[in-house]
XYZ file of C-alpha atoms in Angstrom:
487
model
C 159.650 154.241 134.259
C 159.957 157.740 135.063
C 161.350 158.952 131.504
C 157.952 157.455 129.936
C 156.048 159.729 132.294
C 157.950 162.624 131.306
C 157.065 161.760 127.993
C 153.547 161.537 128.136
C 153.707 165.180 130.439
C 155.208 166.690 127.154
C 152.660 165.390 125.154
C 150.281 166.843 127.100
C 151.317 170.485 127.420
C 152.500 170.129 123.480
C 148.330 169.927 122.650
C 147.453 172.591 125.416
C 149.873 175.624 124.031
C 148.050 174.373 120.670
C 144.780 175.176 122.001
C 145.971 178.448 123.391
C 147.964 180.349 120.225
C 148.170 180.388 116.456
C 151.055 178.684 116.008
C 150.216 175.462 117.126
C 151.227 173.588 113.797
C 154.821 174.566 114.309
C 154.854 173.805 118.057
C 153.457 170.348 117.110
C 155.985 169.874 114.711
C 159.159 170.485 117.213
C 157.882 168.709 119.426
C 157.322 165.729 117.410
C 160.889 166.040 116.497
C 162.478 165.971 119.751
C 160.279 163.068 121.098
C 161.214 161.472 118.158
C 164.269 159.982 119.282
C 163.217 158.860 122.402
C 160.819 156.342 120.994
C 163.347 153.423 119.457
C 160.402 151.296 118.214
C 158.305 153.566 115.907
C 160.951 155.910 114.500
C 158.162 156.975 111.282
C 155.574 158.875 114.010
C 154.771 162.238 112.693
C 152.740 162.999 115.872
C 152.063 162.277 119.458
C 150.212 158.913 119.618
C 149.796 156.631 123.410
C 152.431 154.227 123.505
C 150.866 150.641 124.953
C 153.428 150.081 127.673
C 153.637 146.220 128.714
C 153.552 145.701 132.769
C 155.847 143.319 134.232
C 152.800 142.009 135.989
C 150.870 140.928 133.449
C 153.448 138.996 132.392
C 153.537 137.364 135.301
C 149.441 136.999 135.643
C 149.653 133.350 133.609
C 151.728 131.777 136.866
C 149.828 133.336 138.868
C 146.538 132.333 137.834
C 147.799 128.913 137.331
C 148.736 128.976 140.938
C 144.750 129.038 142.242
C 143.017 125.913 142.273
C 139.715 125.571 139.821
C 136.461 125.614 140.926
C 135.254 122.349 140.162
C 131.556 122.509 138.408
C 129.010 121.154 140.627
C 126.004 120.818 137.461
C 128.190 119.088 134.947
C 124.880 117.448 133.234
C 123.516 120.984 132.148
C 126.348 121.938 130.881
C 127.936 119.136 128.912
C 125.979 119.612 125.387
C 126.650 115.631 124.516
C 124.317 115.391 127.779
C 122.044 117.360 128.119
C 118.435 116.365 127.225
C 117.360 120.126 126.053
C 119.649 120.645 123.555
C 120.519 117.431 121.840
C 117.337 118.103 119.367
C 118.871 121.400 118.224
C 122.241 119.782 117.497
C 123.784 118.411 114.132
C 125.131 115.039 114.879
C 128.437 114.334 115.265
C 129.398 113.849 111.869
C 129.878 116.972 109.582
C 128.566 118.231 106.855
C 125.102 117.968 108.038
C 122.213 120.107 107.044
C 118.990 120.516 108.675
C 115.752 120.500 106.938
C 112.063 120.448 107.142
C 109.363 118.222 106.259
C 105.713 118.374 106.269
C 103.175 115.031 106.430
C 99.680 114.855 105.317
C 98.334 116.187 108.604
C 100.184 120.016 107.449
C 102.857 118.659 111.229
C 106.199 119.914 110.671
C 109.619 117.605 111.098
C 113.010 118.691 111.142
C 115.800 116.201 110.191
C 119.447 115.867 109.858
C 120.805 114.610 106.449
C 123.848 115.014 105.153
C 124.164 117.405 101.985
C 124.311 114.764 99.214
C 121.099 113.122 100.245
C 118.730 111.896 97.698
C 115.266 111.859 98.113
C 115.262 107.973 98.349
C 117.254 108.322 101.456
C 115.366 110.966 103.143
C 112.260 108.734 102.578
C 113.852 106.033 104.017
C 114.831 107.784 107.476
C 111.718 109.215 107.703
C 110.020 105.602 107.471
C 112.552 104.533 110.057
C 111.819 107.052 112.011
C 108.007 106.869 111.940
C 107.647 103.434 111.811
C 106.049 103.213 108.638
C 105.138 100.153 106.447
C 105.718 99.659 102.876
C 108.987 102.303 102.673
C 109.036 101.934 98.998
C 106.055 103.603 98.397
C 106.740 106.580 100.535
C 108.030 109.707 98.369
C 108.993 113.536 98.672
C 106.897 116.100 97.158
C 107.630 119.768 96.351
C 104.763 121.578 96.881
C 104.224 125.176 96.290
C 100.760 126.027 97.830
C 100.994 129.748 96.626
C 100.903 128.808 93.272
C 99.048 125.376 93.766
C 102.008 123.314 91.904
C 103.492 120.030 93.278
C 105.502 117.360 92.077
C 107.197 114.382 93.328
C 111.303 114.275 93.725
C 112.767 111.911 91.967
C 114.205 109.112 94.071
C 118.020 110.065 92.629
C 117.571 113.834 92.622
C 119.695 115.619 96.194
C 117.274 117.379 98.672
C 119.440 120.003 99.006
C 119.970 121.105 95.471
C 115.847 121.098 95.097
C 115.889 123.705 98.421
C 118.417 125.714 96.367
C 116.118 126.906 93.601
C 113.879 127.739 95.537
C 112.776 131.711 96.414
C 113.579 132.535 100.643
C 110.696 134.466 100.591
C 108.306 131.813 99.078
C 106.493 128.765 101.118
C 107.974 126.361 99.549
C 108.151 122.909 101.109
C 108.383 119.095 101.091
C 106.073 116.818 101.937
C 105.888 113.270 102.775
C 103.277 111.121 101.837
C 102.156 107.844 100.010
C 103.005 107.364 95.891
C 102.264 104.492 94.727
C 102.183 105.578 91.079
C 105.713 106.573 91.007
C 106.707 103.975 87.973
C 103.255 102.695 87.528
C 103.783 103.441 83.444
C 107.032 100.459 83.808
C 104.363 98.320 85.233
C 101.352 99.048 82.713
C 102.830 100.910 80.337
C 100.038 100.402 77.444
C 97.477 102.093 79.971
C 99.642 105.300 80.133
C 100.941 105.393 76.386
C 97.762 104.753 74.529
C 98.025 104.278 70.750
C 95.931 107.674 69.762
C 98.836 110.070 71.198
C 101.907 108.014 70.055
C 103.378 110.079 67.265
C 103.237 108.578 63.633
C 107.333 109.436 63.934
C 107.594 106.279 65.821
C 109.062 103.451 63.963
C 106.737 100.659 63.380
C 106.934 99.425 59.851
C 109.206 96.520 61.287
C 105.721 94.494 62.258
C 106.499 95.478 66.037
C 103.083 96.256 67.637
C 102.194 99.767 69.370
C 102.250 98.090 72.833
C 105.663 96.176 72.375
C 107.415 98.800 71.083
C 106.784 100.737 74.207
C 107.652 98.202 76.238
C 110.940 98.104 74.090
C 111.615 102.350 74.488
C 110.309 101.919 78.032
C 113.541 98.928 78.893
C 115.949 100.724 76.997
C 115.250 104.447 79.387
C 113.380 106.509 77.028
C 109.710 107.146 75.864
C 107.874 107.293 72.464
C 107.017 110.702 71.213
C 103.957 112.242 72.468
C 101.407 114.207 70.425
C 97.890 115.799 70.640
C 95.532 118.787 71.674
C 95.912 120.941 74.451
C 95.063 123.806 75.955
C 97.511 126.259 77.183
C 97.224 128.923 79.164
C 98.328 132.798 77.148
C 100.860 135.086 78.897
C 98.934 137.971 81.145
C 95.242 136.758 80.189
C 92.950 134.347 81.567
C 91.733 133.706 77.927
C 92.918 129.385 77.096
C 94.268 128.580 73.640
C 94.166 124.756 72.112
C 96.791 124.198 70.730
C 98.387 120.717 69.099
C 101.448 119.891 71.195
C 104.480 117.128 69.972
C 106.491 116.593 72.855
C 109.932 114.917 71.687
C 113.503 114.504 73.015
C 114.424 117.566 71.893
C 111.650 119.460 73.888
C 108.081 120.185 73.329
C 106.588 121.824 69.955
C 103.603 123.479 69.193
C 102.120 123.549 65.684
C 100.848 126.900 64.198
C 98.942 125.397 61.691
C 96.476 122.986 62.941
C 97.926 119.736 63.610
C 100.604 119.793 61.054
C 104.066 118.500 61.726
C 106.581 119.551 59.759
C 109.294 121.830 61.032
C 108.413 124.933 59.425
C 105.775 124.939 61.303
C 106.777 123.678 64.470
C 107.748 126.437 67.075
C 109.739 125.533 70.046
C 108.259 125.817 73.633
C 110.326 124.845 76.434
C 113.491 122.699 76.796
C 113.415 119.512 78.112
C 116.769 119.686 80.369
C 115.878 123.221 82.189
C 112.384 122.727 83.332
C 110.628 120.577 86.103
C 106.664 119.202 85.281
C 103.977 119.992 88.459
C 100.227 119.299 88.992
C 98.361 121.925 89.239
C 95.646 121.541 92.389
C 92.417 123.521 91.762
C 93.614 124.864 88.247
C 89.452 125.991 87.674
C 89.669 127.908 90.776
C 92.676 129.775 90.449
C 93.580 129.821 86.976
C 90.505 129.245 84.874
C 91.798 126.168 83.491
C 88.776 124.542 81.289
C 88.973 121.216 83.094
C 90.412 119.998 86.522
C 93.556 118.213 84.659
C 96.175 120.551 84.025
C 99.898 120.489 84.715
C 103.045 122.738 84.434
C 105.961 123.194 82.892
C 108.632 125.915 84.701
C 111.948 126.428 84.586
C 114.017 124.012 87.284
C 116.662 126.929 88.457
C 114.410 130.083 88.639
C 112.021 131.627 91.494
C 108.892 130.605 91.276
C 106.924 133.468 89.587
C 103.617 133.304 87.365
C 105.251 135.085 84.509
C 107.128 132.010 83.732
C 104.839 129.519 84.119
C 103.765 127.755 81.527
C 99.734 125.502 82.553
C 98.774 123.100 80.039
C 95.419 121.226 80.517
C 94.072 117.927 79.281
C 90.890 116.678 78.555
C 90.905 113.884 80.933
C 93.183 112.327 83.667
C 94.624 109.582 80.965
C 95.664 112.296 79.176
C 97.441 114.178 81.842
C 99.201 111.338 83.064
C 100.371 110.296 79.347
C 101.843 114.043 79.179
C 103.531 113.926 82.654
C 104.827 110.802 82.401
C 106.457 111.000 79.468
C 108.438 114.721 80.484
C 110.202 112.595 83.108
C 110.967 110.049 81.198
C 112.464 112.186 77.727
C 114.320 114.265 80.795
C 115.659 111.570 83.396
C 116.112 108.408 80.690
C 117.579 105.681 82.035
C 117.768 106.803 85.571
C 114.379 106.044 86.275
C 114.580 102.945 84.838
C 117.586 102.260 87.146
C 115.051 103.884 90.449
C 112.652 101.730 89.237
C 114.329 98.285 89.596
C 115.854 99.686 92.795
C 112.446 100.101 94.109
C 111.880 96.275 93.228
C 114.878 95.426 95.180
C 114.487 94.092 98.954
C 114.441 97.131 101.111
C 117.854 96.869 103.433
C 119.390 98.406 105.689
C 120.449 101.956 106.122
C 123.046 100.809 108.249
C 126.362 102.887 106.983
C 124.127 105.403 105.013
C 125.356 109.232 104.447
C 122.246 109.939 105.891
C 122.892 109.277 109.592
C 124.319 106.438 111.608
C 121.237 104.275 112.333
C 120.854 102.141 115.066
C 119.386 98.576 114.902
C 116.065 99.133 117.170
C 113.772 96.296 117.828
C 109.684 97.557 118.105
C 108.806 94.133 119.689
C 110.680 91.748 122.163
C 109.072 88.940 123.404
C 107.942 88.276 127.272
C 107.111 85.996 130.044
C 105.037 87.865 132.841
C 104.087 84.096 134.151
C 106.609 84.448 137.374
C 105.909 86.612 140.564
C 109.309 87.986 140.049
C 108.436 89.915 137.070
C 108.559 89.883 132.900
C 111.386 88.599 131.586
C 112.705 88.786 127.903
C 112.181 85.254 126.241
C 115.807 84.647 123.853
C 115.567 81.592 123.109
C 112.959 81.551 119.111
C 111.487 78.145 119.244
C 110.380 79.230 122.595
C 108.974 82.506 121.385
C 107.226 81.007 118.686
C 105.507 78.360 121.433
C 104.750 81.367 123.195
C 103.202 83.425 119.786
C 100.993 80.557 119.664
C 99.548 80.251 122.813
C 99.007 83.686 123.296
C 96.772 83.729 120.104
C 94.871 80.154 120.712
C 93.654 82.420 124.000
C 92.903 85.339 122.046
C 91.067 83.570 119.572
C 89.269 81.792 122.561
C 88.471 85.395 124.117
C 86.630 86.048 120.612
C 84.863 83.302 120.701
C 83.053 83.886 123.962
C 82.414 87.894 123.392
C 80.296 86.172 119.974
C 78.126 84.381 121.796
C 76.941 87.580 124.257
C 73.576 88.489 123.269
C 72.685 89.892 119.948
C 72.092 93.526 120.954
C 75.958 93.680 122.196
C 76.761 92.157 118.927
C 75.256 94.441 116.464
C 76.136 97.274 118.499
C 80.111 96.514 118.278
C 80.013 95.567 114.892
C 78.250 99.118 113.621
C 81.840 100.634 114.951
C 84.507 98.425 113.976
C 84.752 99.503 110.649
C 85.436 103.155 111.938
C 89.174 101.898 113.339
C 89.984 100.550 109.910
C 92.873 102.396 107.655
C 90.119 102.456 104.774
C 87.405 104.041 106.363
C 87.168 107.890 105.849
C 83.694 108.981 107.253
C 81.712 111.380 105.722
C 84.200 112.706 102.951
C 82.323 114.126 100.086
C 82.198 112.677 96.460
C 85.191 114.610 95.662
C 87.353 114.807 98.318
C 87.672 111.098 97.609
C 88.764 111.249 94.438
C 91.152 114.075 95.488
C 92.965 111.767 98.307
C 92.546 108.116 95.974
C 94.837 110.999 92.961
C 96.690 112.127 95.954
C 98.469 109.042 96.427
C 98.389 107.469 92.994
C 95.959 106.253 90.512
C 96.951 102.858 90.270
C 94.123 99.106 89.769
C 93.025 98.750 93.220
C 93.567 101.773 95.148
C 90.174 102.082 97.353
C 88.608 103.717 100.332
C 85.062 103.061 101.981
C 82.934 106.320 103.146
C 79.643 106.782 104.405
C 77.044 108.046 101.425
C 75.696 111.178 101.955
C 72.423 110.706 100.050
C 71.362 107.109 101.458
C 70.914 106.592 105.544
C 72.950 103.817 107.161
C 74.788 103.045 103.542
C 78.439 103.067 102.690
C 80.166 104.026 98.808
C 83.241 101.876 98.123
C 85.419 104.463 95.677
C 87.854 102.173 93.783
C 90.084 103.265 91.194
C 90.458 101.475 87.888
C 92.365 102.250 84.952
C 92.932 106.005 85.724
C 89.563 106.830 86.941
C 87.653 106.833 90.231
C 84.362 104.499 89.752
C 82.003 104.710 93.101
C 79.901 102.339 94.185
C 76.846 101.943 96.694
C 77.298 99.434 99.518
C 74.102 98.571 101.279
C 74.222 96.551 104.415
C 71.836 93.461 105.017
C 70.999 92.049 108.333
C 71.997 88.403 108.324
C 68.470 87.032 109.450
C 67.110 89.058 106.239
C 65.752 86.928 103.462
C 67.872 88.057 100.292
C 66.352 86.732 97.151
C 68.621 85.426 94.342
C-alpha cells in the first residue's frame, strides 16, 4: 500500500516540474519511463494516469450487506404495479407486443385501447363494442378522419390498424373515429342501385344474353366490378377552377379522356394507379375547395403524408354517382377480400375469446335477482325460476302502466307529449341539412330515418327518411284522439 502511494507522489511531483520549467516534455518522458516497470497491468502507458485500486473492504461488502436484515415494505399495495389502482389503466396488458391506440367517438370523446400489432379494424371494432356494450356490432366501423383536409374513409375490416396509422404524418391531426356505418356492404345486397346501367362501360360483355343486373351480380360474386364511365368535375392543381372530364375506371387504374368521351387508347391518359391510393369522402367540399356540388370524393396516395398538392379531388352530380365511383374503387382495389369480409359480417357474431387483441373475460351484465326475503337479495340460478320471475315482473309492469293510463287526461297528455324525447330516433330541432348529414354519416341505406321537430310549423314533426340513396322529408302533424278526422 505504501508503494502505491509513492507512485502517486512521483506523478504529482513530475507534473509540478512540468509547470515550472521549459523542459517539461523531457522530464515527463523520463518520469514515465521510470514508472513503467512498476505498473505490471499496463505496460503500454505513455503518460502518468490514475490507476483504479480495488479495496479489500469492497470485496467483503456483499457479505456485510447480506448480514443486515431487509426492512419490510409497510405499503406493498402502493408499490406493486399489478395491484395498484392508479397505474393499472396506463399499463399495457401482460401479453407482449401490445400497442396503445386512441379512438374518438361521435361525441369527440377519446378512448385509449391496447391492441396487438396485427389487430385488424374488425377486431378493434368488436373490442370497442364489447367494452361499450353496444348492440348490432357488425354495423360499427372505424373511420380514418383528416379534420384539416376534411377527408374521411371507412377502414376495411381486414386492414391492420397500426399499418394504417404508420402512414400518417406525425405533425398532422389525423385520427380514428368509431361510429356506425350501415352502408359498408350495401352494394352486395342491392347492386343495381349502386351500379346503374348508364354508368357501366360499353366494354362490359353483355352479348351473351345476360342483362346488366345479372352481369353486376356475377361480377360481385367473383370479387370484381364492372368498368365504370362518366363525367366528373376535377379540381385543377394549384388553381381554384374545376374542369369537367370524362373518366374511365378499370382494374388497371383511373383514366381520363383527352377527347370528349372517346375511349380509344390514344385518347386515354392514366390519372392514378389503384394499388397505391385510397378513396375518401370530402366533407363540406363547397366551402373548403369550391366544388360545384356537395358530392365530392378524393383519391390520394396511401403511403405519402397528406398534402393538398397530392390530392385529386373529384366531384359528381349526385349522391348515387358518387357512391357508384367510390364503391367501384373499393372493389377494384380489394377484390375478393371484400366479398370475404361481407360473408364474415353476415355470420353469427362469435365470442372474442382467444382473440389476438386481448383476453376478454366473459361478463354477465344482467343477473336474475330475488329481493322478496328479509335477508337481502339472492341470485336466481335456476333457469326455470328465473323465467317465472320474469313473467311475473312483466305482468306487474303492465298493471302499473294500466293504472297510469287511468289517470286524468291532463296528466296523460303532459306525459305523452315528452315521451318521444327519450327515444334514440328523435333529434330535437336539428335543421334539414343537418338531418341529411346525420343520415349520410351512418350510411344511405333504405329505411334509415330520424324524427326531428319542425322549424316552420309549431308542434309538428318531420320524418327524414332515406330511400334509394336520397333523403326525403315528410311533415308529421299530431292529431288529437278526440278530434274528428274526415277521410
